[in-house]
Amino acid sequence: LLDVSSSGSYYFAGQDITSYSSDELANLRNQKIGFVFQAFNLLARTSVLDNVKLPLVYSKIAEADWDNKARRAIEAVGLISRLQHQPSELSGGEKQRVAIARALINNPDIIFADEPTGNLDSKSGKKVMSIIQRLNEEEGKTVILITHETSTAEHAERIIHLLDGKIDSDIKVAKRLSTNDEYVK
């Protein structure tokens, strides 16, 4: 959805979106998908509140509702006391939680998280994974998470292991916990 495919078809919610225009894809991303990037991708000289509100610029939500909606998202990740702080005033874990709040702002069905704990210490990583797991279990969000860390993958219900760009294994957690696959050790 962020890159143009070189071949094949792409289906989203049962609909072939391969031929969608860039505007149609942008609308789909904005309304149905939240992205959490490893590098946070926050605007440097912009407050937490304004960073989280940014996707609303492209939404159909009335501007009068933006602050309240952003505050709720920020509160959901435990950063309400940091509303007016800029990214340079935040820890790595706090930056990632702001990125999660921004990903949630339009109430997406799916969240793509690229190495969400990759730049974090273990304590911050556990806090971020706790938030992501809550989103899945309590709010029913589908989370597609990319990681190289076994401790992060252990939060998943299903693990798809890629090797050289191809699916090497596809394991449900209950089976995974009893397997001796090399990457689990």
Coordinates of N, CA and C in Angstrom, one line a residue:
L1 N 0.8 -1.2 0.0 CA 0.0 0.0 0.0 C 0.8 1.3 0.0
L2 N 2.1 1.2 0.4 CA 3.0 2.3 0.3 C 3.8 2.3 -0.9
D3 N 4.0 1.1 -1.4 CA 4.8 0.9 -2.7 C 3.9 0.4 -3.8
V4 N 4.4 0.6 -5.0 CA 3.7 0.0 -6.2 C 4.1 -1.4 -6.4
S5 N 3.2 -2.3 -6.6 CA 3.6 -3.7 -6.8 C 4.1 -3.9 -8.2
S6 N 5.0 -4.8 -8.4 CA 5.6 -5.1 -9.7 C 4.8 -6.2 -10.4
S7 N 4.0 -7.0 -9.7 CA 3.1 -8.0 -10.4 C 2.1 -8.5 -9.4
G8 N 1.1 -9.2 -9.9 CA 0.1 -9.8 -9.0 C -1.0 -8.9 -8.7
S9 N -1.9 -9.3 -7.9 CA -3.1 -8.5 -7.4 C -3.0 -8.3 -5.9
Y10 N -3.7 -7.3 -5.5 CA -3.7 -6.9 -4.1 C -5.2 -6.8 -3.7
Y11 N -5.6 -7.6 -2.7 CA -7.0 -7.5 -2.3 C -7.0 -7.0 -0.8
F12 N -7.9 -6.1 -0.6 CA -8.2 -5.6 0.7 C -9.6 -5.7 1.0
A13 N -10.0 -6.4 2.1 CA -11.4 -6.6 2.5 C -12.2 -7.2 1.3
G14 N -11.6 -8.1 0.6 CA -12.2 -8.8 -0.5 C -12.3 -8.0 -1.8
Q15 N -11.7 -6.9 -1.8 CA -11.8 -6.0 -3.0 C -10.4 -5.9 -3.7
D16 N -10.4 -6.1 -5.0 CA -9.1 -5.9 -5.7 C -8.8 -4.4 -5.8
I17 N -7.7 -4.0 -5.1 CA -7.3 -2.6 -5.1 C -6.1 -2.4 -6.0
T18 N -5.7 -3.4 -6.8 CA -4.5 -3.2 -7.7 C -4.6 -2.0 -8.6
S19 N -5.8 -1.7 -9.1 CA -5.9 -0.6 -10.0 C -6.4 0.7 -9.4
Y20 N -6.4 0.7 -8.1 CA -6.8 2.0 -7.4 C -5.8 3.1 -7.8
S21 N -6.4 4.3 -7.9 CA -5.5 5.5 -8.2 C -4.8 5.8 -6.9
S22 N -3.8 6.7 -7.0 CA -3.0 7.1 -5.8 C -4.0 7.8 -4.8
D23 N -4.9 8.5 -5.2 CA -5.9 9.2 -4.3 C -6.8 8.1 -3.6
E24 N -7.2 7.1 -4.4 CA -8.0 6.1 -3.7 C -7.2 5.3 -2.7
L25 N -6.0 5.0 -3.0 CA -5.1 4.3 -2.1 C -4.8 5.2 -0.8
A26 N -4.6 6.5 -1.0 CA -4.4 7.4 0.1 C -5.6 7.4 1.0
N27 N -6.8 7.4 0.4 CA -8.0 7.4 1.2 C -8.2 6.1 2.0
L28 N -7.9 5.0 1.3 CA -7.9 3.7 2.0 C -6.9 3.6 3.2
R29 N -5.7 4.1 2.9 CA -4.7 4.1 4.0 C -5.2 5.0 5.2
N30 N -5.7 6.1 4.9 CA -6.1 7.1 5.9 C -7.3 6.6 6.7
Q31 N -8.2 5.9 6.1 CA -9.4 5.5 6.8 C -9.4 4.1 7.4
K32 N -8.6 3.2 6.8 CA -8.7 1.8 7.2 C -7.4 1.2 7.8
I33 N -6.3 1.9 7.6 CA -5.0 1.3 8.0 C -4.2 2.3 8.9
G34 N -3.7 1.9 10.0 CA -2.7 2.7 10.8 C -1.3 2.2 10.6
F35 N -0.4 3.1 10.5 CA 1.0 2.7 10.3 C 1.8 3.1 11.5
V36 N 2.7 2.2 12.0 CA 3.6 2.5 13.1 C 5.0 2.1 12.5
F37 N 5.8 3.2 12.4 CA 7.1 3.0 11.8 C 8.2 2.8 12.8
Q38 N 9.2 2.1 12.5 CA 10.4 1.9 13.4 C 11.0 3.2 13.8
A39 N 11.1 4.1 12.9 CA 11.8 5.4 13.1 C 10.8 6.5 13.6
F40 N 9.6 6.1 14.0 CA 8.6 7.0 14.6 C 8.0 7.9 13.6
N41 N 8.8 8.6 12.7 CA 8.3 9.5 11.7 C 7.4 10.6 12.3
L42 N 7.9 11.2 13.4 CA 7.2 12.4 14.0 C 7.8 13.7 13.4
L43 N 6.9 14.7 13.3 CA 7.4 16.0 12.9 C 8.2 16.6 14.0
A44 N 9.4 17.0 13.8 CA 10.3 17.5 14.9 C 9.9 18.7 15.7
R45 N 9.4 19.7 15.1 CA 9.1 20.9 15.8 C 7.6 21.0 16.0
T46 N 6.9 19.9 16.2 CA 5.5 19.8 16.3 C 5.1 19.1 17.6
S47 N 4.1 19.6 18.3 CA 3.8 19.0 19.6 C 3.2 17.6 19.4
V48 N 3.2 16.9 20.5 CA 2.6 15.5 20.5 C 1.1 15.6 20.0
L49 N 0.4 16.6 20.5 CA -1.0 16.7 20.0 C -1.1 17.0 18.5
D50 N -0.3 17.8 18.0 CA -0.4 18.1 16.6 C 0.2 17.0 15.7
N51 N 1.2 16.2 16.2 CA 1.6 15.1 15.5 C 0.5 14.0 15.4
V52 N -0.2 13.8 16.4 CA -1.3 12.8 16.4 C -2.5 13.3 15.6
K53 N -2.7 14.6 15.5 CA -3.8 15.1 14.7 C -3.5 15.1 13.2
L54 N -2.3 15.0 12.8 CA -1.9 15.1 11.4 C -2.8 14.2 10.4
P55 N -3.0 13.0 10.7 CA -3.9 12.2 9.7 C -5.3 12.7 9.6
L56 N -5.8 13.5 10.6 CA -7.1 14.0 10.5 C -7.3 15.1 9.4
V57 N -6.1 15.7 9.0 CA -6.2 16.7 7.9 C -6.8 16.0 6.6
Y58 N -6.6 14.8 6.5 CA -7.0 14.1 5.2 C -8.3 13.2 5.5
S59 N -8.9 13.4 6.7 CA -10.1 12.6 7.0 C -11.3 13.4 6.7
K60 N -12.5 12.8 7.0 CA -13.7 13.5 6.8 C -14.3 13.9 8.2
I61 N -13.4 13.9 9.2 CA -13.8 14.3 10.5 C -13.8 15.8 10.6
A62 N -14.8 16.4 11.2 CA -14.8 17.9 11.4 C -13.7 18.4 12.2
E63 N -13.1 19.5 11.7 CA -11.9 20.0 12.4 C -12.2 20.4 13.9
A64 N -13.4 20.7 14.2 CA -13.8 21.1 15.6 C -13.6 19.9 16.5
D65 N -13.6 18.7 16.0 CA -13.5 17.4 16.8 C -12.0 16.9 16.9
W66 N -11.1 17.5 16.2 CA -9.8 17.0 16.1 C -9.1 16.9 17.5
D67 N -9.1 18.0 18.2 CA -8.4 18.0 19.5 C -8.9 16.9 20.5
N68 N -10.2 16.8 20.6 CA -10.8 15.8 21.5 C -10.4 14.4 21.0
K69 N -10.5 14.2 19.7 CA -10.2 12.8 19.2 C -8.7 12.5 19.4
A70 N -7.8 13.5 19.2 CA -6.4 13.3 19.4 C -6.1 13.1 20.9
R71 N -6.7 13.8 21.8 CA -6.5 13.7 23.2 C -6.9 12.3 23.7
R72 N -8.0 11.8 23.2 CA -8.4 10.4 23.5 C -7.4 9.4 23.1
A73 N -6.8 9.5 21.9 CA -5.8 8.6 21.4 C -4.5 8.7 22.2
I74 N -4.2 9.9 22.6 CA -3.0 10.1 23.4 C -3.1 9.6 24.8
E75 N -4.3 9.7 25.3 CA -4.6 9.2 26.6 C -4.6 7.7 26.6
A76 N -5.0 7.1 25.5 CA -5.0 5.6 25.4 C -3.6 5.0 25.4
V77 N -2.6 5.8 25.1 CA -1.2 5.3 25.1 C -0.5 5.9 26.3
G78 N -1.2 6.5 27.3 CA -0.6 7.0 28.5 C 0.3 8.2 28.4
L79 N 0.0 9.1 27.5 CA 0.9 10.3 27.4 C 0.1 11.6 27.5
I80 N -1.0 11.6 28.1 CA -1.8 12.8 28.2 C -1.0 14.0 28.8
S81 N -0.1 13.7 29.7 CA 0.7 14.7 30.4 C 1.8 15.3 29.4
R82 N 2.0 14.7 28.3 CA 3.0 15.2 27.3 C 2.4 15.9 26.1
L83 N 1.2 16.3 26.1 CA 0.5 16.9 25.0 C 1.3 17.9 24.2
Q84 N 1.9 18.8 24.9 CA 2.5 20.0 24.3 C 4.0 19.8 24.1
H85 N 4.5 18.6 24.4 CA 6.0 18.3 24.2 C 6.3 18.1 22.8
Q86 N 7.5 18.4 22.4 CA 8.0 18.1 21.0 C 8.7 16.8 21.1
P87 N 8.9 16.1 20.0 CA 9.6 14.8 20.0 C 11.0 14.8 20.6
S88 N 11.7 15.9 20.5 CA 13.0 16.0 21.1 C 13.0 16.0 22.6
E89 N 11.8 16.2 23.2 CA 11.6 16.1 24.6 C 11.1 14.8 25.1
L90 N 11.0 13.8 24.2 CA 10.4 12.5 24.6 C 11.5 11.4 24.5
S91 N 11.3 10.4 25.3 CA 12.1 9.2 25.2 C 11.7 8.4 23.9
G92 N 12.5 7.4 23.6 CA 12.2 6.6 22.4 C 10.9 5.9 22.6
G93 N 10.6 5.3 23.8 CA 9.3 4.7 24.1 C 8.2 5.6 24.0
E94 N 8.3 6.8 24.4 CA 7.3 7.8 24.3 C 7.0 8.2 22.9
K95 N 8.1 8.3 22.1 CA 7.9 8.6 20.7 C 7.1 7.5 20.0
Q96 N 7.4 6.3 20.3 CA 6.7 5.2 19.7 C 5.3 5.2 20.1
R97 N 5.0 5.5 21.3 CA 3.6 5.6 21.8 C 2.8 6.7 21.1
V98 N 3.5 7.8 20.8 CA 2.9 8.9 20.0 C 2.6 8.4 18.6
A99 N 3.5 7.6 18.0 CA 3.3 7.0 16.7 C 2.1 6.1 16.7
I100 N 1.9 5.3 17.8 CA 0.8 4.4 17.9 C -0.5 5.2 18.0
A101 N -0.5 6.3 18.8 CA -1.7 7.2 18.9 C -2.1 7.7 17.6
R102 N -1.0 8.2 16.8 CA -1.3 8.7 15.5 C -1.9 7.6 14.6
A103 N -1.4 6.4 14.7 CA -1.9 5.3 13.8 C -3.3 5.0 14.2
L104 N -3.7 5.3 15.4 CA -5.1 4.9 15.9 C -6.1 6.0 15.6
I105 N -5.7 7.2 15.3 CA -6.5 8.4 15.3 C -7.8 8.3 14.4
N106 N -7.7 7.5 13.3 CA -8.8 7.4 12.4 C -9.5 6.0 12.6
N107 N -9.2 5.4 13.8 CA -9.9 4.1 14.1 C -9.7 3.1 13.0
P108 N -8.5 2.7 12.6 CA -8.3 1.8 11.5 C -8.7 0.4 11.9
D109 N -9.0 -0.4 10.9 CA -9.3 -1.8 11.1 C -8.0 -2.6 11.3
I110 N -6.9 -2.2 10.6 CA -5.6 -2.9 10.6 C -4.5 -1.9 10.9
I111 N -3.6 -2.4 11.7 CA -2.4 -1.6 12.0 C -1.2 -2.4 11.6
F112 N -0.4 -1.7 10.7 CA 0.9 -2.3 10.3 C 2.0 -1.7 11.2
A113 N 2.7 -2.5 11.9 CA 3.8 -2.0 12.8 C 5.1 -2.6 12.3
D114 N 6.0 -1.8 11.9 CA 7.3 -2.2 11.4 C 8.4 -2.0 12.5
E115 N 8.8 -3.1 13.0 CA 9.8 -3.1 14.1 C 9.5 -2.1 15.2
P116 N 8.3 -2.2 15.8 CA 7.8 -1.1 16.7 C 8.7 -1.1 18.0
T117 N 9.4 -2.1 18.3 CA 10.3 -2.1 19.5 C 11.8 -2.1 19.1
G118 N 12.1 -2.0 17.8 CA 13.5 -2.1 17.4 C 14.4 -1.0 17.9
N119 N 13.9 0.2 18.2 CA 14.8 1.2 18.6 C 14.6 1.5 20.1
L120 N 14.0 0.6 20.8 CA 13.7 0.8 22.2 C 14.4 -0.1 23.2
D121 N 14.6 0.4 24.5 CA 15.1 -0.5 25.5 C 14.0 -1.5 25.9
S122 N 14.4 -2.6 26.6 CA 13.5 -3.7 26.9 C 12.2 -3.2 27.6
K123 N 12.4 -2.3 28.6 CA 11.2 -1.8 29.4 C 10.2 -1.1 28.5
S124 N 10.7 -0.2 27.7 CA 9.9 0.6 26.7 C 9.2 -0.4 25.7
G125 N 10.0 -1.3 25.2 CA 9.5 -2.3 24.3 C 8.4 -3.1 24.8
K126 N 8.5 -3.5 26.1 CA 7.4 -4.3 26.7 C 6.1 -3.4 26.9
K127 N 6.3 -2.1 27.2 CA 5.1 -1.2 27.3 C 4.5 -1.0 25.9
V128 N 5.2 -0.9 24.9 CA 4.7 -0.7 23.5 C 4.0 -2.0 23.1
M129 N 4.6 -3.1 23.4 CA 3.9 -4.4 23.0 C 2.6 -4.6 23.8
S130 N 2.6 -4.2 25.1 CA 1.4 -4.3 25.9 C 0.3 -3.5 25.2
I131 N 0.6 -2.3 24.7 CA -0.4 -1.4 24.1 C -0.9 -2.1 22.8
I132 N 0.0 -2.6 22.0 CA -0.3 -3.3 20.7 C -1.2 -4.5 21.0
Q133 N -0.8 -5.3 22.0 CA -1.6 -6.5 22.3 C -3.0 -6.1 22.8
R134 N -3.1 -5.1 23.6 CA -4.4 -4.6 24.1 C -5.3 -4.2 22.9
L135 N -4.7 -3.5 21.9 CA -5.5 -3.1 20.8 C -6.0 -4.3 20.0
N136 N -5.3 -5.3 20.0 CA -5.7 -6.6 19.3 C -6.8 -7.3 20.1
E137 N -6.5 -7.5 21.4 CA -7.4 -8.4 22.2 C -8.6 -7.6 22.6
E138 N -8.5 -6.4 23.0 CA -9.7 -5.7 23.6 C -10.5 -4.8 22.5
E139 N -9.8 -4.3 21.5 CA -10.4 -3.5 20.5 C -10.6 -4.2 19.2
G140 N -10.1 -5.4 19.1 CA -10.3 -6.2 17.9 C -9.5 -5.7 16.6
K141 N -8.5 -5.0 16.9 CA -7.7 -4.5 15.7 C -6.8 -5.7 15.2
T142 N -6.7 -5.8 13.9 CA -5.8 -6.7 13.3 C -4.4 -6.0 13.3
V143 N -3.4 -6.6 13.8 CA -2.1 -6.1 13.9 C -1.1 -6.9 13.1
I144 N -0.5 -6.4 12.1 CA 0.5 -7.1 11.3 C 1.8 -6.4 11.7
L145 N 2.6 -7.2 12.4 CA 3.8 -6.7 13.0 C 5.1 -7.4 12.4
I146 N 6.0 -6.6 12.0 CA 7.3 -7.1 11.5 C 8.3 -6.9 12.6
T147 N 9.0 -8.0 12.9 CA 10.1 -8.0 13.9 C 11.1 -9.0 13.7
H148 N 12.3 -8.8 14.2 CA 13.4 -9.7 14.2 C 13.6 -10.3 15.6
E149 N 12.8 -9.8 16.6 CA 13.0 -10.1 18.0 C 12.0 -11.2 18.4
T150 N 12.5 -12.3 18.9 CA 11.6 -13.4 19.3 C 10.7 -13.0 20.5
S151 N 11.2 -12.2 21.4 CA 10.4 -11.7 22.5 C 9.2 -10.9 22.0
T152 N 9.4 -10.2 20.9 CA 8.3 -9.4 20.4 C 7.3 -10.3 19.7
A153 N 7.8 -11.3 18.9 CA 7.0 -12.2 18.1 C 6.1 -13.0 19.1
E154 N 6.6 -13.3 20.3 CA 5.8 -14.1 21.2 C 4.5 -13.5 21.6
H155 N 4.2 -12.2 21.3 CA 2.9 -11.6 21.6 C 1.9 -11.9 20.5
A156 N 2.3 -12.5 19.4 CA 1.4 -12.8 18.3 C 0.6 -14.0 18.5
E157 N -0.6 -14.1 17.8 CA -1.4 -15.3 17.7 C -0.9 -16.2 16.6
R158 N -0.2 -15.6 15.6 CA 0.2 -16.3 14.5 C 1.6 -15.7 14.0
I159 N 2.5 -16.6 13.7 CA 3.8 -16.1 13.3 C 4.1 -16.6 11.9
I160 N 4.4 -15.7 11.0 CA 4.8 -16.1 9.6 C 6.2 -15.8 9.5
H161 N 7.1 -16.8 9.3 CA 8.5 -16.6 9.2 C 8.9 -16.5 7.7
L162 N 9.5 -15.4 7.3 CA 10.0 -15.3 5.9 C 11.5 -15.6 5.8
L163 N 11.8 -16.2 4.8 CA 13.2 -16.5 4.5 C 13.5 -16.2 3.0
D164 N 14.4 -15.2 2.8 CA 14.7 -14.8 1.4 C 13.4 -14.4 0.6
G165 N 12.5 -13.7 1.3 CA 11.3 -13.2 0.7 C 10.2 -14.1 0.5
K166 N 10.3 -15.4 1.0 CA 9.3 -16.4 0.8 C 8.9 -16.9 2.2
I167 N 7.6 -17.3 2.3 CA 7.1 -17.9 3.5 C 7.9 -19.2 3.8
D168 N 8.5 -19.3 4.9 CA 9.3 -20.4 5.4 C 8.4 -21.3 6.3
S169 N 7.6 -20.6 7.1 CA 6.7 -21.3 8.0 C 5.6 -20.4 8.5
D170 N 4.5 -21.0 8.8 CA 3.3 -20.3 9.2 C 2.7 -21.0 10.5
I171 N 2.9 -20.4 11.6 CA 2.6 -21.2 12.9 C 1.7 -20.4 13.8
K172 N 0.6 -21.1 14.3 CA -0.3 -20.6 15.3 C 0.5 -20.7 16.6
V173 N 0.3 -19.7 17.5 CA 1.1 -19.6 18.7 C 1.1 -20.9 19.5
A174 N -0.1 -21.6 19.7 CA -0.1 -22.8 20.5 C 0.8 -23.8 20.0
K175 N 0.9 -24.0 18.7 CA 1.8 -24.9 18.1 C 3.2 -24.4 18.2
R176 N 3.4 -23.1 18.0 CA 4.7 -22.5 18.0 C 5.4 -22.8 19.3
L177 N 4.6 -22.7 20.4 CA 5.2 -22.8 21.7 C 5.7 -24.2 22.0
S178 N 5.3 -25.2 21.2 CA 5.7 -26.5 21.4 C 6.7 -27.0 20.3
T179 N 7.0 -26.1 19.5 CA 7.9 -26.5 18.3 C 9.4 -26.3 18.7
N180 N 10.2 -26.9 17.9 CA 11.7 -26.7 18.1 C 12.3 -25.9 16.9
D181 N 11.5 -25.1 16.2 CA 12.0 -24.4 15.1 C 13.2 -23.6 15.6
E182 N 14.2 -23.5 14.7 CA 15.4 -22.8 15.1 C 15.3 -21.4 15.5
Y183 N 14.4 -20.7 14.8 CA 14.2 -19.2 15.1 C 13.5 -19.0 16.4
V184 N 12.9 -20.0 17.0 CA 12.2 -19.9 18.3 C 13.1 -19.9 19.4
K185 N 14.2 -20.6 19.3 CA 15.2 -20.8 20.4 C 15.8 -19.5 20.8

